[in-house]
Amino acid sequence: MSSPLRGAEIDACIHRIALSRAEPSAALRTPISPEQERRQSEADRHRREVIERLKSLHPDAVKSIGPQHTVELMGGGVALILQPRIIDNPSARRSASVQALLRVGRSGQQFSYCPLIVKNHEVTEIASSRSLHEGNFERLLPTDVVVRKGIGLRSTPTVRRDGLILSGAVRILQGVGYCDPGNRGAIIDRHQRLWWLDLAETNLPRINLAAYDALYRERIDVLRALDEWSDVGGPFPTSPYWHRECLTCEFSSHCQGELESADDVSLARFTNLNQQRALRQAGIETRAKLARLDPVRAQRARLGGPPDQLHSEDVLSPVIERLDELIYRARAHVRSSFLRIVEPQSMGCPTADVEVDVDMESFDDVTYLWGAHVTLNRPVADLEPGYHSFVEWKTLDRMSESRVFVDFWTWFSEVRQQCHDQGRTFAAYCFWAQAEDGAMNRAVSNSLDGGPTIEDLEAFRRNTPPEWFDLHDFAKQQIQTEGPLGLKQLASAAGFEWRDENPSGEASMLWYEIAVGGDSSLSALSRQRILEYNEDDCRATKALRDWLNGPAKQLAHRDDPI
């Protein structure tokens, strides 16, 4: 019999679930990347820190040593059980590993518990019409909360999985007889804030118990089919399809070739398994067929326009919310090129006599490097083109972050002033201003003598005429890709090449650890690598801007028929 369904598998790829239990050969597995290793290491470190904090605040907490021990601890009414593993009744075939079980009630001799998980990522977002219940580490009770208005759960796949893991743990606790009647669970996020969730609530349709139950039934069916295959043979019970885990899945190399050779429709980003099934049922098995659908008809169907005759677009639009966008992404793949969204005369972005492309690098949410590349389209006295960096390698804290930013801002403001004094127009650019603006705001929160204030930053951002531009916004409005809309993809299409063979923000985290490590020779090489990567990111932003203002206007339009 196949091993039980683990908590984190509740929304995993069903083919991966099957392969991990019955793979023909271990050689199918792709080794974990250094970036994945670091991410896992950071998550483990965060969990350890939170658990140690809980232990210090609750010295009577008991660490579980296994599933049976967990049941014994719950039976004895232990107030806080750390690192428990819980297993449902054998017929249910599911288990869960959470970071804690919190005793929240008692009925006669029976105690009730809520599951708690610890995650090293953002869990909440600003949401004016929603609210969340924030708990505290000292009491750990769902009744001892503060209502935080204007905050809601993020809608990311990661947070969705968090909620589903909690729902699964609740179902297991129900099965073994120790569940909180209120069906509540808690998440501690990367900032060590504790959030309580009512997992029976209908206003959490993506993560509540009903959502969990539907996914659970489907995956249990896979385990049963796998058992039958193991006993009697025949075709393998699952087949490859694209899933959001593919980029990090150990079986990706096993599946990718088969999907690409078939031009499988699941490769059109981004769909879930139910949507992919709907496409196949409608006879749309490949990206090429998807690209030939009519996006305008799909838009009309989405907006509720009555069809004069039922077409595939009318059938699929209720199932796939943005079918038109999916069709456009398939068209970009079929044409092997990005496409225009607007007419050529509407493309491009503002330019200036002096252009400064800005990028920053951070580690553990602290910015240690600001870089800028200056382009002179008209000469300015005492100003040279090229790359400038402002960096701190010795310390990494909020004060060092502020000092680095003050150095950058002083230089940046002087360049602006030189341009204004000499009658030159000035513009600065970044890609994804949310990151740069957030780092700037954070840096000025620790005021330094002579440093800028939040008012200075806002004055710059609101300047008339504008002098601060987010190229991501321009690209999003003008360019259709087959999926990602990141700087690496866009600038590469513009012909830009990074010097590093593995340019990514996540990889730069590994480089930083080496750069500040004890080996001086490796540190020097890694520091240079980071500076070159930062410079290339700045130059890539310029390359993207030049492309939008020129060659990109020659791209085919996404509404051009295939």
XYZ file of C-alpha atoms in Angstrom:
562
model
C 0.000 0.000 0.000
C 1.256 3.485 -0.865
C 2.423 5.731 1.951
C -0.175 8.143 3.421
C -0.807 11.541 1.900
C 1.382 14.137 3.583
C -0.029 17.495 4.586
C 2.016 19.551 2.122
C 0.906 17.303 -0.768
C -2.698 18.445 -0.600
C -2.354 20.760 -3.607
C 0.734 19.124 -5.116
C 0.912 17.754 -8.643
C -0.868 14.376 -8.649
C 1.724 12.954 -11.047
C 4.460 13.943 -8.624
C 2.547 12.275 -5.777
C 2.438 9.058 -7.780
C 6.043 9.192 -9.017
C 7.415 9.842 -5.549
C 5.840 6.567 -4.379
C 6.427 4.386 -7.408
C 9.087 5.908 -9.606
C 10.740 3.407 -11.975
C 14.209 4.699 -11.157
C 15.797 7.094 -8.703
C 17.761 8.449 -11.662
C 14.616 10.367 -12.651
C 15.163 12.816 -9.824
C 16.789 16.179 -10.532
C 19.228 17.279 -7.793
C 18.064 20.137 -5.607
C 19.534 23.510 -6.604
C 21.715 25.624 -4.285
C 18.955 28.243 -4.238
C 16.416 25.651 -3.084
C 18.833 24.420 -0.433
C 19.275 27.939 0.891
C 15.527 28.574 0.906
C 14.945 25.376 2.861
C 17.770 26.203 5.255
C 16.303 29.650 5.951
C 12.855 28.152 6.533
C 14.323 25.605 8.968
C 16.222 28.337 10.811
C 13.079 30.453 11.132
C 11.091 27.517 12.496
C 13.795 26.751 15.047
C 13.843 30.369 16.227
C 10.066 30.446 16.662
C 9.985 27.109 18.460
C 12.743 28.263 20.824
C 10.749 31.413 21.527
C 7.648 29.344 22.279
C 9.648 27.070 24.587
C 11.057 30.030 26.501
C 7.590 31.530 26.981
C 5.953 28.190 27.781
C 8.439 26.085 29.761
C 5.838 23.334 30.266
C 5.681 22.687 26.508
C 6.555 19.131 25.479
C 8.249 18.052 22.261
C 6.632 15.062 20.588
C 8.850 12.163 19.521
C 6.337 10.526 17.195
C 2.673 10.050 16.227
C 1.804 7.736 19.121
C 3.507 10.064 21.591
C 1.470 12.950 20.170
C -1.768 11.058 20.871
C -0.604 10.334 24.415
C 0.245 13.998 25.007
C -3.163 15.112 23.735
C -4.834 12.509 25.916
C -2.967 13.915 28.898
C -4.018 17.476 28.111
C -0.538 18.946 27.574
C -1.072 22.656 26.890
C 1.527 23.048 24.135
C 2.865 20.156 22.059
C 5.860 21.054 19.894
C 6.802 19.498 16.546
C 4.043 16.886 16.559
C 3.297 14.474 13.751
C -0.306 13.353 13.561
C -1.734 10.423 11.616
C -5.412 9.853 10.861
C -7.192 6.528 11.127
C -5.638 4.012 8.674
C -8.537 4.155 6.214
C -8.090 7.919 5.795
C -4.471 7.503 4.622
C -3.234 10.954 5.589
C -0.726 12.504 7.967
C 0.371 15.997 8.918
C 3.441 17.586 10.430
C 2.796 20.922 12.106
C 4.988 22.990 14.389
C 2.655 22.890 17.377
C -0.673 21.755 18.758
C -2.336 24.229 21.112
C -4.803 23.045 23.744
C -7.813 25.348 23.481
C -10.582 23.570 25.365
C -11.929 20.607 27.261
C -15.211 18.719 27.344
C -15.319 16.299 30.244
C -12.140 14.260 30.021
C -11.613 15.102 26.336
C -9.209 17.893 25.371
C -9.363 19.840 22.108
C -6.452 21.194 20.082
C -5.702 23.618 17.257
C -2.802 23.172 14.821
C -0.134 25.848 14.397
C 2.361 26.151 11.547
C 5.394 28.428 11.138
C 6.230 29.871 7.723
C 9.153 31.957 6.533
C 7.192 34.099 4.095
C 4.664 36.902 3.944
C 1.167 35.784 4.888
C -0.849 39.017 4.926
C -1.479 41.988 2.656
C -3.253 45.323 2.821
C -6.962 44.756 2.162
C -9.280 47.617 3.106
C -12.464 45.525 3.276
C -11.049 42.573 5.224
C -9.709 41.850 8.683
C -7.688 39.190 10.497
C -7.391 38.061 14.094
C -3.880 38.466 15.478
C -2.937 36.388 18.484
C -0.003 36.601 20.853
C 2.792 34.253 21.843
C 2.149 34.535 25.565
C -1.395 33.107 25.700
C -1.751 31.232 22.393
C -5.539 31.189 22.525
C -7.878 31.911 19.592
C -10.040 33.942 21.973
C -7.175 36.234 23.013
C -6.823 38.195 19.802
C -6.776 41.684 18.355
C -8.859 42.335 15.254
C -6.626 43.905 12.610
C -8.831 45.750 10.141
C -7.578 46.471 6.654
C -5.487 43.278 6.512
C -6.251 40.002 4.764
C -4.543 36.808 3.731
C -2.398 37.048 0.623
C -3.829 35.255 -2.407
C -0.544 33.576 -3.337
C -0.284 29.810 -3.952
C 2.088 29.564 -0.993
C -0.410 31.022 1.466
C -3.170 28.918 -0.065
C -1.124 25.821 0.717
C -0.562 27.078 4.278
C -4.304 27.244 4.827
C -4.902 23.846 3.256
C -2.229 22.287 5.479
C -4.065 23.660 8.511
C -7.387 22.352 7.192
C -5.832 18.929 6.720
C -4.498 18.951 10.269
C -7.974 19.881 11.527
C -9.508 16.948 9.649
C -6.954 14.568 11.178
C -7.600 15.940 14.667
C -11.304 15.359 14.044
C -10.535 11.802 13.008
C -8.599 11.007 16.180
C -11.035 12.859 18.428
C -9.039 15.870 19.607
C -10.201 18.687 17.340
C -11.250 22.159 18.402
C -15.018 22.422 17.753
C -14.373 25.839 16.235
C -12.149 24.330 13.506
C -9.462 26.952 14.030
C -5.789 27.000 13.122
C -2.901 29.453 13.378
C -0.015 30.629 11.203
C 3.125 32.373 12.447
C 4.638 34.347 9.572
C 8.166 35.450 8.757
C 7.799 38.481 11.038
C 6.780 36.217 13.924
C 3.222 37.505 13.939
C 0.537 34.974 14.814
C -2.698 34.866 12.802
C -5.782 32.833 13.720
C -8.043 31.418 10.996
C -11.525 29.914 11.143
C -11.139 27.067 8.664
C -14.879 26.410 8.377
C -15.534 29.967 7.151
C -17.136 30.250 3.725
C -15.286 33.537 3.148
C -12.033 31.557 2.838
C -13.108 29.408 -0.126
C -9.593 28.634 -1.352
C -8.285 27.220 1.926
C -11.239 26.158 4.044
C -12.277 22.632 4.944
C -14.525 22.291 1.899
C -11.652 23.222 -0.433
C -9.388 20.788 1.371
C -11.933 17.963 1.148
C -12.247 18.264 -2.641
C -8.479 18.123 -3.135
C -8.144 15.304 -0.621
C -10.690 13.089 -2.396
C -8.876 13.506 -5.695
C -5.490 12.607 -4.226
C -6.795 9.627 -2.291
C -8.168 8.319 -5.582
C -4.635 8.608 -6.978
C -3.216 6.555 -4.105
C -5.853 3.867 -4.654
C -5.142 3.762 -8.378
C -1.439 3.525 -7.616
C -2.065 0.552 -5.330
C -4.031 -1.166 -8.080
C -1.261 -0.486 -10.601
C 1.272 -1.917 -8.181
C -0.822 -5.072 -7.749
C -1.962 -5.811 -11.300
C 0.172 -3.601 -13.561
C -1.103 -1.796 -16.648
C -0.711 1.878 -17.602
C 0.712 4.154 -14.938
C -2.272 5.846 -13.227
C -1.130 9.441 -13.789
C 0.551 11.344 -16.603
C 2.623 14.541 -16.777
C 1.048 17.983 -16.861
C 2.299 21.474 -16.047
C 1.991 22.454 -12.385
C 3.336 25.521 -10.623
C 5.849 23.266 -8.818
C 7.493 22.195 -12.091
C 10.365 24.680 -11.822
C 11.519 23.146 -8.544
C 10.252 19.575 -8.915
C 12.777 16.746 -8.745
C 10.945 15.021 -11.625
C 10.869 18.029 -13.982
C 13.450 16.623 -16.402
C 11.419 13.406 -16.590
C 8.190 15.203 -17.527
C 9.301 18.274 -19.479
C 10.436 16.500 -22.627
C 7.200 14.555 -22.942
C 5.105 17.695 -22.485
C 7.123 19.749 -24.969
C 7.110 17.040 -27.635
C 3.318 16.904 -27.415
C 2.983 20.714 -27.241
C 0.762 19.944 -24.269
C -1.844 22.609 -23.579
C -0.946 22.612 -19.883
C 2.300 24.386 -20.821
C 0.305 27.554 -21.567
C 0.801 29.556 -18.378
C -1.015 29.616 -15.989
C -3.726 27.008 -15.457
C -4.686 24.478 -12.836
C -5.511 20.830 -13.400
C -9.280 21.333 -13.587
C -8.867 24.031 -16.226
C -6.494 21.832 -18.202
C -9.073 19.038 -18.124
C -11.735 21.435 -19.382
C -9.505 22.453 -22.289
C -8.914 18.831 -23.273
C -12.610 18.008 -23.020
C -13.237 20.867 -25.449
C -10.727 19.358 -27.877
C -7.957 21.842 -27.054
C -5.030 19.495 -26.350
C -2.142 21.689 -27.559
C -0.918 25.255 -27.291
C -1.263 25.553 -31.061
C -4.989 24.779 -30.862
C -5.394 27.152 -27.934
C -3.691 29.943 -29.887
C -6.274 29.598 -32.665
C -9.193 30.391 -30.371
C -10.707 33.877 -30.554
C -9.634 36.038 -27.584
C -12.243 38.688 -28.391
C -15.008 36.116 -28.210
C -13.512 34.853 -24.947
C -13.598 38.403 -23.549
C -17.225 38.795 -24.597
C -18.151 35.483 -22.983
C -16.355 36.484 -19.776
C -18.293 39.755 -19.656
C -21.580 37.908 -20.069
C -22.428 38.709 -23.675
C -25.010 36.219 -25.040
C -23.502 33.936 -27.723
C -25.285 33.755 -31.056
C -23.888 30.248 -31.438
C -22.036 28.152 -28.859
C -18.285 27.983 -29.488
C -15.361 26.605 -27.480
C -14.696 30.066 -26.067
C -18.241 30.232 -24.675
C -17.894 26.823 -23.035
C -14.461 27.474 -21.553
C -14.811 31.055 -20.305
C -16.886 30.144 -17.221
C -14.181 27.649 -16.213
C -11.091 29.711 -17.101
C -11.542 33.224 -15.778
C -9.078 34.947 -18.123
C -9.272 32.666 -21.130
C -8.366 35.563 -23.430
C -5.055 36.063 -21.607
C -4.326 32.347 -21.876
C -4.950 32.476 -25.621
C -2.594 35.428 -25.984
C 0.155 33.623 -24.068
C -0.277 30.593 -26.314
C 0.039 32.875 -29.343
C 3.331 34.244 -28.035
C 4.610 30.678 -27.794
C 3.395 29.678 -31.244
C 5.045 32.731 -32.792
C 8.219 32.140 -30.719
C 8.199 35.850 -29.971
C 6.798 38.406 -27.608
C 3.845 40.318 -29.055
C 2.546 43.868 -28.979
C -0.508 44.741 -26.908
C -0.879 48.261 -28.337
C -0.251 49.990 -31.645
C 3.342 51.043 -32.462
C 2.622 54.738 -31.970
C 1.460 54.022 -28.419
C 4.582 52.103 -27.461
C 7.705 53.266 -25.701
C 8.521 55.088 -22.496
C 9.837 58.564 -21.626
C 13.472 59.452 -22.192
C 15.624 62.337 -20.978
C 18.900 64.120 -21.594
C 20.319 62.262 -18.598
C 19.001 58.813 -17.708
C 19.846 56.956 -14.501
C 18.933 53.286 -14.168
C 18.704 52.171 -10.539
C 18.816 48.759 -8.881
C 19.401 47.602 -5.312
C 20.446 44.346 -3.631
C 19.186 43.107 -0.266
C 19.778 40.267 2.144
C 17.318 39.327 4.902
C 15.202 42.382 4.024
C 18.148 44.746 4.552
C 19.524 46.630 1.540
C 23.317 46.662 1.393
C 23.887 47.885 -2.187
C 22.474 50.641 -4.366
C 23.697 50.750 -7.936
C 23.061 53.203 -10.755
C 24.066 53.460 -14.399
C 24.238 56.928 -15.963
C 23.499 57.512 -19.655
C 24.273 60.939 -21.142
C 22.188 61.702 -24.207
C 23.418 65.301 -23.926
C 26.627 66.317 -22.145
C 26.588 67.647 -18.588
C 29.640 69.361 -17.152
C 31.466 67.311 -14.493
C 29.239 64.273 -15.039
C 30.521 61.066 -16.601
C 28.479 58.156 -17.912
C 28.775 54.697 -16.405
C 28.095 52.650 -13.307
C 28.190 53.856 -9.697
C 27.812 51.647 -6.622
C 27.175 52.387 -2.948
C 27.734 49.336 -0.795
C 28.353 48.109 2.758
C 30.025 44.727 3.282
C 30.945 44.857 6.976
C 27.639 45.199 8.795
C 24.064 44.328 7.915
C 21.479 46.132 10.004
C 18.997 48.983 9.749
C 21.599 51.662 10.444
C 24.003 50.377 7.787
C 21.061 50.217 5.380
C 20.327 53.878 6.097
C 23.976 54.927 5.703
C 24.291 53.239 2.310
C 21.096 54.864 1.123
C 22.195 58.310 2.328
C 25.390 57.944 0.285
C 23.394 56.918 -2.771
C 20.742 59.609 -2.333
C 23.349 62.340 -1.866
C 25.022 61.397 -5.142
C 21.665 60.911 -6.899
C 20.374 64.315 -5.772
C 23.582 66.013 -6.893
C 23.203 64.489 -10.362
C 19.590 65.696 -10.554
C 20.617 69.178 -9.466
C 23.441 69.326 -12.013
C 20.952 68.490 -14.745
C 18.443 71.081 -13.600
C 21.129 73.752 -13.247
C 22.400 73.134 -16.781
C 18.982 72.963 -18.419
C 19.026 69.225 -18.987
C 16.072 66.912 -18.510
C 16.520 64.093 -15.998
C 14.831 60.712 -15.580
C 15.494 57.732 -13.318
C 14.250 54.221 -13.950
C 13.846 50.953 -12.121
C 12.108 47.655 -12.770
C 9.372 46.888 -10.223
C 9.295 50.120 -8.233
C 7.566 48.424 -5.327
C 10.933 46.923 -4.366
C 13.007 50.096 -4.751
C 10.380 52.340 -3.156
C 10.021 49.948 -0.244
C 13.789 49.872 0.321
C 13.944 53.675 0.185
C 11.106 54.057 2.682
C 12.705 51.548 5.016
C 16.064 53.317 4.817
C 14.679 56.720 5.825
C 12.756 55.266 8.771
C 16.074 55.467 10.674
C 16.831 59.140 10.167
C 20.482 60.158 9.867
C 21.919 63.662 9.973
C 21.899 65.075 6.479
C 19.861 62.176 5.136
C 16.607 62.395 3.190
C 13.187 62.187 4.793
C 10.061 60.428 3.608
C 8.840 63.855 2.472
C 11.919 64.181 0.245
C 11.186 60.806 -1.325
C 7.526 61.629 -1.917
C 8.431 64.977 -3.453
C 10.739 63.187 -5.894
C 8.102 60.589 -6.786
C 5.439 63.263 -7.332
C 7.700 65.606 -9.265
C 6.190 67.377 -12.285
C 7.227 66.479 -14.909
C 7.747 62.915 -13.638
C 11.345 61.815 -13.118
C 10.857 58.324 -11.640
C 9.600 55.538 -13.906
C 8.834 51.861 -13.354
C 9.644 49.994 -16.569
C 7.643 46.993 -15.415
C 4.492 49.113 -15.723
C 5.358 50.096 -19.291
C 6.190 46.532 -20.288
C 3.008 45.172 -18.713
C 0.887 47.593 -20.727
C 2.713 47.064 -24.011
C 4.236 43.567 -24.249
C 2.605 40.145 -24.318
C 4.806 37.255 -23.213
C 3.986 33.559 -22.944
C 4.197 33.734 -19.166
C 6.768 35.536 -17.019
C 7.121 39.314 -17.275
C 10.405 39.672 -15.428
C 13.433 41.765 -16.298
C 15.486 38.696 -17.218
C 12.944 37.568 -19.816
C 12.222 41.021 -21.243
C 15.799 42.285 -21.454
C 16.917 38.999 -23.017
C 14.302 39.512 -25.732
C 15.817 42.966 -26.206
C 19.176 41.305 -26.885
C 20.797 41.977 -23.527
C 23.077 39.360 -21.959
C 24.152 39.178 -18.330
C 27.786 38.380 -17.706
C 26.899 35.857 -15.010
C 25.747 32.414 -16.100
C 23.140 32.292 -13.318
C 21.785 35.823 -12.866
C 19.018 35.930 -10.288
C 18.160 37.711 -7.089
C 17.938 34.411 -5.250
C 21.400 33.352 -6.438
C 22.778 36.692 -5.251
C 21.774 35.700 -1.705
C 24.259 32.828 -1.897
C 26.925 35.129 -3.336
C 26.386 37.574 -0.476
C 26.950 34.866 2.135
C 30.306 34.122 0.499
C 31.081 37.838 0.073
C 30.882 38.449 3.812
C 32.404 35.099 4.786
C 35.811 34.421 6.257
C 37.696 33.396 3.105
C 39.190 36.652 1.800
C 39.972 35.369 -1.698
C 36.478 33.943 -2.207
C 34.936 37.042 -0.614
C 36.644 39.348 -3.096
C 35.480 37.271 -6.058
C 31.933 37.095 -4.768
C 31.786 40.837 -4.089
C 32.901 41.518 -7.637
C 30.284 39.077 -8.900
C 27.540 40.917 -7.018
C 28.680 44.316 -8.305
C 28.774 43.060 -11.893
C 25.346 41.487 -11.497
C 23.934 44.728 -10.092
C 25.512 46.747 -12.895
C 24.061 44.371 -15.464
C 20.601 44.708 -13.930
C 20.914 48.489 -14.307
C 22.118 48.163 -17.893
C 19.358 45.645 -18.641
C 16.771 48.235 -17.637
C 18.254 50.633 -20.180
C 18.306 47.900 -22.827
C 14.624 47.219 -22.190
C 13.801 50.916 -22.452
C 15.662 51.259 -25.746
C 13.891 48.167 -27.073
C 10.436 49.474 -26.134
C 11.249 52.758 -27.851
C 12.492 51.028 -31.008
C 12.565 47.403 -32.187
C 9.621 46.233 -30.062
C 7.342 48.379 -32.205
C 7.940 45.907 -35.037
C 6.536 42.940 -33.098
C 3.358 41.274 -34.303
C 0.189 42.306 -32.485
C -1.349 39.739 -30.188
C -4.710 40.102 -31.976
C -3.179 39.205 -35.336
C -4.681 35.852 -36.342
C -2.469 32.773 -36.182
